[in-house]
C-alpha cells in the first residue's frame, strides 16, 4: 500500500513540475487593444463590459494560468481617421489582438492594417455582412451579422404578403451593404426594394425632410430604416411631421432602435410618439444563470464608470464575451506551445521611418496561429454558445421581433435561421426538426402605426394627381360584353359593369380614366393590348381579355370573372327516326360479328355435346336446325336443349354473359335513339377539323387564331377571320363547298350569346381549352390583388350572376335540352368480350379433340402394316365415324370386343395362319361394327 502512495506522490510532483514549467513558459502579460467611441450609445456600454471582462479574466484561475491581459483603450470619437491612427499606434506596442472597431466603416479600413501586421481584429458591433469575406482573414465578427437580421425582416414582410419595400439607409459601407443584403433576401421571397433613400452620415433634419418628401408621394408604404442610433430617431421625427407614420403605413427599424430603447431608458415624448407601432429587431441571447448574474451587477459596474446609469444592450453582452473569447483563444494558443514574438516589416523599413515612425511597427509572427486558435474556440458565454461556422459567423443566429407600443416594447415572436418566425423560444425550436412551412411561420398580433391591429395594406396610390390610364377593348361585335357609347367617353356592357362593381368594393378610391382601344370597326387584338401595358402606354386593360399563357408572361391578371374556353360551332340538323331505326344501335361491323358469333358458339356447343347428348343428335337436316335454333335462342335465354358436358356448360356460361352485355347495351342505346331528340353534324369536334382540310372560321382579334396555328398545327390558309354574328351565319350556311366554312372556333362566352338567336347551329364536341377573362395590370400590381378579392366577393354575393343575367341572358332557343346523335356502339367496345369467348371456344375444342384422339387410338389402334393414301383415307373415314358415334354405343362395342378377345385366348398363338385369321377376323368384326353404328345413326 505504501508503494502505491509513493507512486501517486511522484506523479503529483511531476505534474506540479510540468505545470510550473508550463507557467514559466507563458508571458506574464499580453498586450491587447480596443477601439470604439466612448461617448456613443454602444461605446458607453461596451467600455464598461470590456473592462469588467478583463477583470474577470485576470482574476479567474481557470484561464490563462498566470498570464494577465493588459488592455489599452483608444477612443476613435466617431472619426475614421482617428480610428486608423489608433490602430497604427497599437502596432508599435507589441499588441497581439484588437477588440473593435465599433463601426463597420472603420472595420473595412483597419482590417487592411490587421492583415498587414497579422493582428486578429475582434469586433462585437461591426455587423456589415461583407466583412466576412476572404478579403479580411484577420477580421472576426463576435456578434451576429446583418445578413441574418435582413433575413428576419424579409420573413416578416413576406409573412404579411407585402411585396414592395422602401429602404432608408446611411450611405456608407454599413448602410449600403446591409440594404444590399436586404434586397437579396427579399428577392428570394419574390419581394423587392422599390426605392432606395440614401442619407449622408451627417444629415440634418432638413436634409432628411428633403428626401422623404419624394418618398411620401410613392405608392409603397413599407419602410425599412437602417441607420445609426443618432440619425434613426431624426428619420422618424421627420416622417411623422410629413404624415408618413399614420394608419396604413408599416415601419421596420433594424436593431439600432432596440439598442436605444435598452440603453437610454424612456424616450422623449416626441421620439416616443414618432416610433409608435414600429417593428424592430433585437439580437437574441438565451437566459442563463451567468447572464442573470451579470445583469444584476450591471448597475454597480456602470456607476463606477458613468455618473448616470446606462442600460445594458446586447452589444454589451457580446463585448463581454469577446474578451473571454480572446482569452480562450490565447489559452489554447499557449497550450499548443505558441510564443509571442514580433518582427519588423521589411517593406516599411524600405520606406524609411521619418516622422511617422513606420519602422517602429512590428508584425505579430504567430498571428496566424492565434487566429486559428480563436476560430476553433467552442465555449458558452453570457450570450449563449459561441462557435464559428466555416463562414466565420456565430452559430445559431436568432432575433427577437419587437413591437414598440406606448412607452415600452412588446415581444411578438422570434426569428431563427433554423426555423424562421415562431412564437416559441429558439432553444425549444432547436430540439425539433426545422420547419419552414407557411403554417409554422407565426407571430403574435401587432399594433401598427395609427393604433390599429388591422393589417395595413402596405401601399396607396401615388399622391401626385395622376390617374390610371385604363384601356378598354372597343369591339365591333358582341356589344353586350363591352361597347363605347357614341359621342361620349363612356362605356357599357357586361365587362364594364363587372369592373365598376369590383372597383366599388375596394376600400380606397382609384382615380382612373377609361380609354378606348380600337376603332370600333375591327375587334382589337388582346395580346397587342397587353403588350402596351408592359411598355407603360397603359396602366391597365379592361374588357373581354382572355387569360392565356403568353399574356400572363407579360402582365398580371385578376381573378377570372367569366369562364370561356374554345369550342367548335357547326351547322346541325335533327335526326329523324325511320322503319329501320332498330338497327341503328350497332354498326354494320358489330351486327356482322355478333351474328357470326352466335353461329360459331352454336356449332362449338354442338360439337361438344353431339356424342353424349341426345338433344344434339339426329338426321343431318335436324342437326343444322338444332344448331341455328340453339344459337339464336340464347339471345333471349330461351334455349330448350340441355348441356351435359363440362366444356359445353363452360362455353355456354361465358356466352350467356356476353349476350347479357350485348342485350343491355342494345336496349339502352335503342331507348336513347327513340326517346331523345337528337342533333347530327358531320363535324364531331376539334379532331374532325384537324384531320380534314375544310376551311375554319375564327373571330378576328381573338387568340383562337394563334392557338389553331401554333398548338394544333392547322395551316393558316384554312383560317378565315370573321367579325360579326351575321358573318358567322353566312359563312356557316354557305359551307366549305361554296366559299364558306365547315365550322367556327371561338370562345364559349361569344358562342353562347351567338347561339341564343341561331338555333340552326350548335356546339359540337367538347371544350378543348380551359381559360377565362380577367382585367390586366402591370406585374406585381397591388390593385390586381385587391380586385381579385373584390371579384370573389361579387361571386359569393350573387352580384356577378345578376350582372351576367342582365347582359347575357339566354333565350329559349339555347335552353332546349337538345343532344347530339348518340354514337353507335362499335365493335371495339365489345372486342374484349368477343376475344374471351373466342379463346374459350378454341381451348374447349382443343381439349375435346385431344380427348377424342386419345379414345380413338385406344379403341381403334392403327394396323401395323397399313400404308398408302387409301389407308389414310380409310383411317380418316374411320375417325369421322368414331367422332360421330354415340358414346354409349362405343362403350358397349368396346365391351363386346374385350369379351371376344378373351374367348380366343386358348387358340395357338404360334400359328401364323391363326394369327392372320385373327387379324382378318378383327378387321371383319370392326367393319361390321362400324356398319352397324352407321345404320343406327341413320
mmCIF file of N, CA and C in Angstrom, residues 525-586:
data_model
loop_
_atom_site.group_PDB
_atom_site.id
_atom_site.type_symbol
_atom_site.label_atom_id
_atom_site.label_comp_id
_atom_site.label_asym_id
_atom_site.label_seq_id
_atom_site.Cartn_x
_atom_site.Cartn_y
_atom_site.Cartn_z
ATOM 1 N N UNK A 525 -56.909 43.379 -80.915
ATOM 2 C CA UNK A 525 -56.117 42.202 -80.557
ATOM 3 C C UNK A 525 -55.728 42.275 -79.085
ATOM 4 N N UNK A 526 -56.130 41.260 -78.319
ATOM 5 C CA UNK A 526 -55.874 41.274 -76.881
ATOM 6 C C UNK A 526 -54.406 41.213 -76.526
ATOM 7 N N UNK A 527 -53.624 40.422 -77.268
ATOM 8 C CA UNK A 527 -52.194 40.303 -76.983
ATOM 9 C C UNK A 527 -51.469 41.623 -77.237
ATOM 10 N N UNK A 528 -51.867 42.315 -78.289
ATOM 11 C CA UNK A 528 -51.267 43.626 -78.576
ATOM 12 C C UNK A 528 -51.589 44.620 -77.468
ATOM 13 N N UNK A 529 -52.814 44.577 -76.951
ATOM 14 C CA UNK A 529 -53.198 45.472 -75.863
ATOM 15 C C UNK A 529 -52.387 45.176 -74.606
ATOM 16 N N UNK A 530 -52.192 43.914 -74.294
ATOM 17 C CA UNK A 530 -51.429 43.543 -73.109
ATOM 18 C C UNK A 530 -49.983 44.007 -73.226
ATOM 19 N N UNK A 531 -49.422 43.914 -74.409
ATOM 20 C CA UNK A 531 -48.031 44.342 -74.597
ATOM 21 C C UNK A 531 -47.867 45.841 -74.366
ATOM 22 N N UNK A 532 -48.907 46.617 -74.617
ATOM 23 C CA UNK A 532 -48.825 48.063 -74.387
ATOM 24 C C UNK A 532 -48.793 48.392 -72.901
ATOM 25 N N UNK A 533 -49.275 47.490 -72.065
ATOM 26 C CA UNK A 533 -49.168 47.708 -70.616
ATOM 27 C C UNK A 533 -47.718 47.551 -70.176
ATOM 28 N N UNK A 534 -47.024 46.584 -70.740
ATOM 29 C CA UNK A 534 -45.621 46.390 -70.380
ATOM 30 C C UNK A 534 -44.747 47.556 -70.813
ATOM 31 N N UNK A 535 -45.146 48.242 -71.875
ATOM 32 C CA UNK A 535 -44.376 49.402 -72.339
ATOM 33 C C UNK A 535 -44.875 50.702 -71.723
ATOM 34 N N UNK A 536 -45.732 50.620 -70.695
ATOM 35 C CA UNK A 536 -46.223 51.773 -69.934
ATOM 36 C C UNK A 536 -47.083 52.729 -70.754
ATOM 37 N N UNK A 537 -47.627 52.262 -71.874
ATOM 38 C CA UNK A 537 -48.585 53.095 -72.610
ATOM 39 C C UNK A 537 -49.897 53.176 -71.841
ATOM 40 N N UNK A 538 -50.301 52.048 -71.268
ATOM 41 C CA UNK A 538 -51.492 51.989 -70.419
ATOM 42 C C UNK A 538 -51.106 51.430 -69.060
ATOM 43 N N UNK A 539 -51.908 51.790 -68.053
ATOM 44 C CA UNK A 539 -51.680 51.279 -66.699
ATOM 45 C C UNK A 539 -52.474 50.020 -66.416
ATOM 46 N N UNK A 540 -53.470 49.739 -67.226
ATOM 47 C CA UNK A 540 -54.287 48.540 -67.044
ATOM 48 C C UNK A 540 -55.137 48.364 -68.285
ATOM 49 N N UNK A 541 -55.843 47.234 -68.378
ATOM 50 C CA UNK A 541 -56.725 46.953 -69.506
ATOM 51 C C UNK A 541 -57.961 46.238 -68.992
ATOM 52 N N UNK A 542 -59.118 46.663 -69.508
ATOM 53 C CA UNK A 542 -60.405 46.102 -69.102
ATOM 54 C C UNK A 542 -61.162 45.696 -70.354
ATOM 55 N N UNK A 543 -61.857 44.587 -70.277
ATOM 56 C CA UNK A 543 -62.653 44.126 -71.412
ATOM 57 C C UNK A 543 -62.641 42.623 -71.513
ATOM 58 N N UNK A 544 -62.972 42.131 -72.686
ATOM 59 C CA UNK A 544 -63.025 40.686 -72.936
ATOM 60 C C UNK A 544 -61.622 40.180 -73.266
ATOM 61 N N UNK A 545 -60.758 40.163 -72.276
ATOM 62 C CA UNK A 545 -59.352 39.786 -72.457
ATOM 63 C C UNK A 545 -59.150 38.396 -71.882
ATOM 64 N N UNK A 546 -58.899 37.445 -72.745
ATOM 65 C CA UNK A 546 -58.706 36.063 -72.303
ATOM 66 C C UNK A 546 -57.346 35.913 -71.628
ATOM 67 N N UNK A 547 -57.322 35.118 -70.579
ATOM 68 C CA UNK A 547 -56.083 34.859 -69.841
ATOM 69 C C UNK A 547 -55.383 33.683 -70.505
ATOM 70 N N UNK A 548 -54.304 33.958 -71.210
ATOM 71 C CA UNK A 548 -53.536 32.910 -71.883
ATOM 72 C C UNK A 548 -52.110 32.871 -71.327
ATOM 73 N N UNK A 549 -51.411 31.787 -71.667
ATOM 74 C CA UNK A 549 -50.047 31.626 -71.156
ATOM 75 C C UNK A 549 -49.140 32.747 -71.632
ATOM 76 N N UNK A 550 -49.248 33.097 -72.897
ATOM 77 C CA UNK A 550 -48.393 34.155 -73.444
ATOM 78 C C UNK A 550 -48.636 35.480 -72.748
ATOM 79 N N UNK A 551 -49.870 35.785 -72.458
ATOM 80 C CA UNK A 551 -50.197 37.073 -71.845
ATOM 81 C C UNK A 551 -49.810 37.124 -70.373
ATOM 82 N N UNK A 552 -49.905 35.996 -69.674
ATOM 83 C CA UNK A 552 -49.521 36.002 -68.261
ATOM 84 C C UNK A 552 -48.030 36.192 -68.069
ATOM 85 N N UNK A 553 -47.250 35.956 -69.113
ATOM 86 C CA UNK A 553 -45.813 36.216 -69.016
ATOM 87 C C UNK A 553 -45.493 37.699 -69.084
ATOM 88 N N UNK A 554 -46.471 38.508 -69.508
ATOM 89 C CA UNK A 554 -46.240 39.939 -69.660
ATOM 90 C C UNK A 554 -46.875 40.760 -68.542
ATOM 91 N N UNK A 555 -48.050 40.347 -68.074
ATOM 92 C CA UNK A 555 -48.775 41.142 -67.081
ATOM 93 C C UNK A 555 -49.371 40.212 -66.033
ATOM 94 N N UNK A 556 -49.981 40.830 -65.024
ATOM 95 C CA UNK A 556 -50.739 40.089 -64.019
ATOM 96 C C UNK A 556 -52.228 40.265 -64.296
ATOM 97 N N UNK A 557 -52.981 39.178 -64.155
ATOM 98 C CA UNK A 557 -54.425 39.220 -64.351
ATOM 99 C C UNK A 557 -55.130 39.084 -63.010
ATOM 100 N N UNK A 558 -56.319 39.631 -62.956
ATOM 101 C CA UNK A 558 -57.153 39.439 -61.785
ATOM 102 C C UNK A 558 -57.777 38.042 -61.829
ATOM 103 N N UNK A 559 -58.515 37.736 -60.782
ATOM 104 C CA UNK A 559 -59.307 36.511 -60.764
ATOM 105 C C UNK A 559 -60.253 36.513 -61.966
ATOM 106 N N UNK A 560 -60.363 35.405 -62.720
ATOM 107 C CA UNK A 560 -61.297 35.384 -63.863
ATOM 108 C C UNK A 560 -62.730 35.645 -63.399
ATOM 109 N N UNK A 561 -63.440 36.501 -64.129
ATOM 110 C CA UNK A 561 -64.824 36.800 -63.781
ATOM 111 C C UNK A 561 -65.818 36.064 -64.667
ATOM 112 N N UNK A 562 -65.319 35.348 -65.691
ATOM 113 C CA UNK A 562 -66.164 34.505 -66.529
ATOM 114 C C UNK A 562 -65.288 33.448 -67.163
ATOM 115 N N UNK A 563 -65.794 32.233 -67.266
ATOM 116 C CA UNK A 563 -65.056 31.156 -67.911
ATOM 117 C C UNK A 563 -65.383 31.151 -69.394
ATOM 118 N N UNK A 564 -64.351 30.931 -70.209
ATOM 119 C CA UNK A 564 -64.568 30.997 -71.652
ATOM 120 C C UNK A 564 -63.455 30.268 -72.379
ATOM 121 N N UNK A 565 -63.632 28.959 -72.589
ATOM 122 C CA UNK A 565 -62.673 28.191 -73.374
ATOM 123 C C UNK A 565 -63.095 28.119 -74.824
ATOM 124 N N UNK A 566 -62.231 27.583 -75.661
ATOM 125 C CA UNK A 566 -62.509 27.468 -77.087
ATOM 126 C C UNK A 566 -63.427 26.284 -77.359
ATOM 127 N N UNK A 567 -64.427 26.510 -78.238
ATOM 128 C CA UNK A 567 -65.359 25.464 -78.654
ATOM 129 C C UNK A 567 -65.531 25.534 -80.167
ATOM 130 N N UNK A 568 -66.147 24.509 -80.716
ATOM 131 C CA UNK A 568 -66.388 24.419 -82.158
ATOM 132 C C UNK A 568 -67.887 24.580 -82.408
ATOM 133 N N UNK A 569 -68.255 25.475 -83.330
ATOM 134 C CA UNK A 569 -69.645 25.710 -83.712
ATOM 135 C C UNK A 569 -69.827 25.242 -85.150
ATOM 136 N N UNK A 570 -70.881 24.450 -85.404
ATOM 137 C CA UNK A 570 -71.128 23.910 -86.736
ATOM 138 C C UNK A 570 -72.630 23.809 -86.966
ATOM 139 N N UNK A 571 -73.070 23.769 -88.241
ATOM 140 C CA UNK A 571 -74.497 23.551 -88.534
ATOM 141 C C UNK A 571 -74.923 22.168 -88.087
ATOM 142 N N UNK A 572 -76.128 22.056 -87.558
ATOM 143 C CA UNK A 572 -76.651 20.771 -87.098
ATOM 144 C C UNK A 572 -78.060 20.598 -87.646
ATOM 145 N N UNK A 573 -78.501 19.355 -87.716
ATOM 146 C CA UNK A 573 -79.868 19.036 -88.139
ATOM 147 C C UNK A 573 -80.408 17.914 -87.276
ATOM 148 N N UNK A 574 -81.729 17.869 -87.189
ATOM 149 C CA UNK A 574 -82.358 16.842 -86.386
ATOM 150 C C UNK A 574 -82.326 15.509 -87.117
ATOM 151 N N UNK A 575 -82.080 14.470 -86.343
ATOM 152 C CA UNK A 575 -82.072 13.120 -86.892
ATOM 153 C C UNK A 575 -83.467 12.525 -86.724
ATOM 154 N N UNK A 576 -84.151 12.244 -87.863
ATOM 155 C CA UNK A 576 -85.497 11.685 -87.826
ATOM 156 C C UNK A 576 -85.429 10.170 -87.717
ATOM 157 N N UNK A 577 -86.378 9.562 -86.998
ATOM 158 C CA UNK A 577 -86.440 8.111 -86.893
ATOM 159 C C UNK A 577 -87.030 7.524 -88.174
ATOM 160 N N UNK A 578 -86.770 6.212 -88.411
ATOM 161 C CA UNK A 578 -87.245 5.533 -89.606
ATOM 162 C C UNK A 578 -87.674 4.119 -89.239
ATOM 163 N N UNK A 579 -88.142 3.367 -90.271
ATOM 164 C CA UNK A 579 -88.598 1.999 -90.041
ATOM 165 C C UNK A 579 -87.455 1.090 -89.631
ATOM 166 N N UNK A 580 -86.250 1.468 -89.979
ATOM 167 C CA UNK A 580 -85.077 0.648 -89.650
ATOM 168 C C UNK A 580 -84.283 1.234 -88.492
ATOM 169 N N UNK A 581 -84.942 1.975 -87.636
ATOM 170 C CA UNK A 581 -84.257 2.604 -86.509
ATOM 171 C C UNK A 581 -83.710 1.588 -85.523
ATOM 172 N N UNK A 582 -84.343 0.366 -85.503
ATOM 173 C CA UNK A 582 -83.876 -0.633 -84.545
ATOM 174 C C UNK A 582 -82.482 -1.152 -84.877
ATOM 175 N N UNK A 583 -82.001 -0.899 -86.109
ATOM 176 C CA UNK A 583 -80.657 -1.344 -86.483
ATOM 177 C C UNK A 583 -79.583 -0.321 -86.122
ATOM 178 N N UNK A 584 -79.971 0.888 -85.712
ATOM 179 C CA UNK A 584 -79.001 1.956 -85.508
ATOM 180 C C UNK A 584 -78.127 1.819 -84.273
ATOM 181 N N UNK A 585 -78.536 1.080 -83.225
ATOM 182 C CA UNK A 585 -77.627 0.981 -82.068
ATOM 183 C C UNK A 585 -76.279 0.372 -82.385
ATOM 184 N N UNK A 586 -76.201 -0.561 -83.346
ATOM 185 C CA UNK A 586 -74.935 -1.220 -83.676
ATOM 186 C C UNK A 586 -74.460 -0.781 -85.055
#
